[in-house]
Structures are given as C-alpha cells and as structure tokens.
Short mmCIF file of C-alpha atoms in Angstrom, two decimals:
data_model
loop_
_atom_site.label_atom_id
_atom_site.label_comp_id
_atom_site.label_asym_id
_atom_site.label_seq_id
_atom_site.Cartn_x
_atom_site.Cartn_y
_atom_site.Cartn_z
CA UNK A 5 21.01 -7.90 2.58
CA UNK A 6 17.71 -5.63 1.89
CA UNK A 7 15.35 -5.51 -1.04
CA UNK A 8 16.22 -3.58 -3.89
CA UNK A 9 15.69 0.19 -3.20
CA UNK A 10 13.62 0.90 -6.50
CA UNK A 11 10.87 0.32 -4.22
CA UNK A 12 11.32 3.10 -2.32
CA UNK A 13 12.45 5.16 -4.80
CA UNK A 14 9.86 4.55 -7.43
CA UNK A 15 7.44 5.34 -4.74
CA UNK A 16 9.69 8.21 -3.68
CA UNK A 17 9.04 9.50 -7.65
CA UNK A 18 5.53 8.80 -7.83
CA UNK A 19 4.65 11.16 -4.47
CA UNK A 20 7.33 13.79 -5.99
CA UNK A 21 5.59 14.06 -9.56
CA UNK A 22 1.74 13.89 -7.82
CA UNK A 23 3.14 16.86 -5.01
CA UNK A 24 5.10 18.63 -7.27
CA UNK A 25 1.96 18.79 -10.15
CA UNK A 26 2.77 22.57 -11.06
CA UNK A 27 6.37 22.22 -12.33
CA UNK A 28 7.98 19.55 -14.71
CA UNK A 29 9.74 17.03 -12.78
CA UNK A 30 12.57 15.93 -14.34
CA UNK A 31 14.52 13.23 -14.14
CA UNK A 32 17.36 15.50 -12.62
CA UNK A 33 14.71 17.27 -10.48
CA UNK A 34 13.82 13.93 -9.17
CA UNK A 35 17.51 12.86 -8.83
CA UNK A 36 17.92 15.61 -6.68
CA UNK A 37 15.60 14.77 -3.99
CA UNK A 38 16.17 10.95 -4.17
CA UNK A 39 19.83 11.80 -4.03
CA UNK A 40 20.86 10.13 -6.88
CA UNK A 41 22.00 10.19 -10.08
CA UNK A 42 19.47 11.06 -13.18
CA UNK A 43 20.31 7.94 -14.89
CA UNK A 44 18.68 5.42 -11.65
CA UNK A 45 15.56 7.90 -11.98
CA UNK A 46 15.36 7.15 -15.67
CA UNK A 47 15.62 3.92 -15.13
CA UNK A 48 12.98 3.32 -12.73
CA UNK A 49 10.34 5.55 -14.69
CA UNK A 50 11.43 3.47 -17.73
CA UNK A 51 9.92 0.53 -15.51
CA UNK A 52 6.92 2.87 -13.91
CA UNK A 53 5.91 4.04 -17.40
CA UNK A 54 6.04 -0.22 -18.72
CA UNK A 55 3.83 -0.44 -16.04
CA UNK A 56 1.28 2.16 -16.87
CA UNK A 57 2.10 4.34 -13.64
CA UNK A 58 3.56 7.34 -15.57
CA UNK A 59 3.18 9.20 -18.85
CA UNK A 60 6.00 10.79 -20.39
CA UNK A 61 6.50 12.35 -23.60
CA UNK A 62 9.76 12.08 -25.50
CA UNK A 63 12.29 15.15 -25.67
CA UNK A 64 10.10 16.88 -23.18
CA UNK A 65 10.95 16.86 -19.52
CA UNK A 66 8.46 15.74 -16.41
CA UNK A 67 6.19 12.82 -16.02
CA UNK A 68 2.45 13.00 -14.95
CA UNK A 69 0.94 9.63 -13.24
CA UNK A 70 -1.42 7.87 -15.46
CA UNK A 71 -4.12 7.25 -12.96
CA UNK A 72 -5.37 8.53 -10.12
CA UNK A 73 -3.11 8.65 -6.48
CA UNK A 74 -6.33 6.28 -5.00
CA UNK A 75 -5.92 4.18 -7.68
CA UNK A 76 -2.12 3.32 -7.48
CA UNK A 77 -1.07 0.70 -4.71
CA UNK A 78 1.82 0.20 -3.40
CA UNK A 79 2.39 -3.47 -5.06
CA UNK A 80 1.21 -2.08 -8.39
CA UNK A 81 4.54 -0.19 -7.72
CA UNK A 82 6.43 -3.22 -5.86
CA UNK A 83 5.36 -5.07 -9.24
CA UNK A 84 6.59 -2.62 -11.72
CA UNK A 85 9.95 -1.94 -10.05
CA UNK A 86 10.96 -5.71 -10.25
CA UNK A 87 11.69 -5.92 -6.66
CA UNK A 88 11.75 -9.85 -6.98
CA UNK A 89 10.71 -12.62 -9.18
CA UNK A 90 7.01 -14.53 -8.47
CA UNK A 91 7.95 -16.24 -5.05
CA UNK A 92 11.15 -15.92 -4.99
CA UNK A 93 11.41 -12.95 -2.07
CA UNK A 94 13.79 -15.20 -0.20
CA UNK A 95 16.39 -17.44 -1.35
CA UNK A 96 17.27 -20.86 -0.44
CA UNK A 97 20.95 -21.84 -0.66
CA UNK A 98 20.65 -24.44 -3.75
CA UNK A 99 22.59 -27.55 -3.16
CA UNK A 100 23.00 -28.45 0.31
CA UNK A 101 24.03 -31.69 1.71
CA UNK A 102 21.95 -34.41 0.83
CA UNK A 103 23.53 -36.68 3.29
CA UNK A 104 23.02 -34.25 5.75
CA UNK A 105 19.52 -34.68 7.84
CA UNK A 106 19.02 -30.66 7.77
CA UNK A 107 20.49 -30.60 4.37
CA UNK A 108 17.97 -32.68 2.97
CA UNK A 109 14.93 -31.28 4.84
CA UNK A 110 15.80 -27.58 5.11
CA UNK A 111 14.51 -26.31 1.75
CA UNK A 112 10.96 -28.75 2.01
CA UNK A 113 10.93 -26.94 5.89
CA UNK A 114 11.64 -23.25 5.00
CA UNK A 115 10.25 -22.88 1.62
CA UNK A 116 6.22 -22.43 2.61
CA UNK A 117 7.15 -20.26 5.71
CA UNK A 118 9.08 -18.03 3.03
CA UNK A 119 5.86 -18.47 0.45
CA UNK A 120 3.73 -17.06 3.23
CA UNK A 121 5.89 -14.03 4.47
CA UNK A 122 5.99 -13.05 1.00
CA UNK A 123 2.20 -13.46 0.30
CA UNK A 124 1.54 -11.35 3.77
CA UNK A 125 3.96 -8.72 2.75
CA UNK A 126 2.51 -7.95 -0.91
CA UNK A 127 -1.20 -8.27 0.75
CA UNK A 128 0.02 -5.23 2.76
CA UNK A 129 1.48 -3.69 -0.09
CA UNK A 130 -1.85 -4.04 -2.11
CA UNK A 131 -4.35 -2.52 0.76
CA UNK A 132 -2.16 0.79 0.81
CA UNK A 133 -2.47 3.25 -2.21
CA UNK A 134 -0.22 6.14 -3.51
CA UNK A 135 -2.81 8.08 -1.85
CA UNK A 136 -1.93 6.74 1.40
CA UNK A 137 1.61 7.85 1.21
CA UNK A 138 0.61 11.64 -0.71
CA UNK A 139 -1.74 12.09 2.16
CA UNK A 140 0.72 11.04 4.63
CA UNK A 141 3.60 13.24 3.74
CA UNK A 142 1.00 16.03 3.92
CA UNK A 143 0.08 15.67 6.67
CA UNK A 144 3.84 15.77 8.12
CA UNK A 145 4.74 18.64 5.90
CA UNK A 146 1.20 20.79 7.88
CA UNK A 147 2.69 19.55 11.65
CA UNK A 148 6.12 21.60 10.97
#
C-alpha cells in the first residue's frame, strides 16, 4: 500500500500551471497530462486553492499559483493534499492480543520509530520548494 497519489499529482499541477504560465490550464488540460480524469484535478485544486496555493476564478478556466515557485514547499503541498492525518503516516493494527507478549508491546515498540520516519520525511518535504521541482524539470526538458 502507497500514500495517496494527490501528492504527486497536486505537485504534478502546481509545476504544469507555473510552466505552462502563457495558456489557461484547465482542469481538462491538466487531466490530460496527469492522465486522469478532470473531476480528480478539480478535486485536488479544490484542496490547493483551501490551502492558498492556487487562485482561480469561477466560470473562467486556468489557475495561477498564489505565491511565488520559491515560496511553495513541497509539505505546504503534502499538507494541503491531505496525504495523512497529524502522525498518523503509518498505521498500527488496533487491537492485538493482549495476552500475547508482542501483542501487548508491539504498538508501545513501533509507534515512536513510526513518529520519527514521519517527522524525517515531512522535514525533507519542507527543505525542497516548488522551485526545486520547476527548475528540475527544466533542466531535463534543455538535456533532450
């Protein structure tokens, strides 16, 4: 089982809206390169725009980010996509044997190692900007 993919794909929207500045993107436009329907796109910048990541105006198609590229990071994204709850990246199997000796020690045990993944993971995710990826994609697009 994997994380949700509105992770990628709000990121996937973001880059497509900042590199794609001259034309409206719309939600079909998007759905076209994401390879999905319009309906996940709208969606997703329903929960980008709620998070202050996109404007868009009613009745009139395309989005424009609301801040600058530099100024975006990924877990601003990872945040507004609801990827996962507050700590809760992993899940624990709820009610296992309390008679058992792993049973009753596993979620005490694996709980803080989980906590701490989690906390490395987003401190990743918040030292890497829209920027990063924009800049990246470039530079790929310049190499072929």
């Amino acid at each position: 089982m994997s994380i949700s993919s509105r992770f990628a794909v709000g990121i996937h929207i973001l880059a497509l809206i900042d590199l794609n500045k001259e034309t409206a993107s719309s939600s079909e436009f998007i759905a076209g390169s994401v390879n999905t329907n319009a309906a996940v796109i709208r969606k997703i910048m329903g929960m980008l725009k709620k998070a202050g990541l996109i404007e868009v105006q009613p009745g009139v198609a395309g989005a424009k980010l609301s801040r600058a590229l530099s100024e975006i990071t990924l877990f601003d994204i990872y945040k507004a996509v609801n990827v996962v709850e507050e700590n809760e990246l992993f899940n624990i199997h709820d009610k296992p044997h309390p008679d058992c000796v792993v049973g009753k020690n596993i979620q005490s045990t694996i709980e803080p190692i989980f906590m701490a993944a989690q906390s490395a993971m987003e401190k990743v995710f918040q030292n890497l900007t829209l920027e990063d990826i924009v800049k990246d994609i470039e530079a790929k697009e310049s190499v072929q």
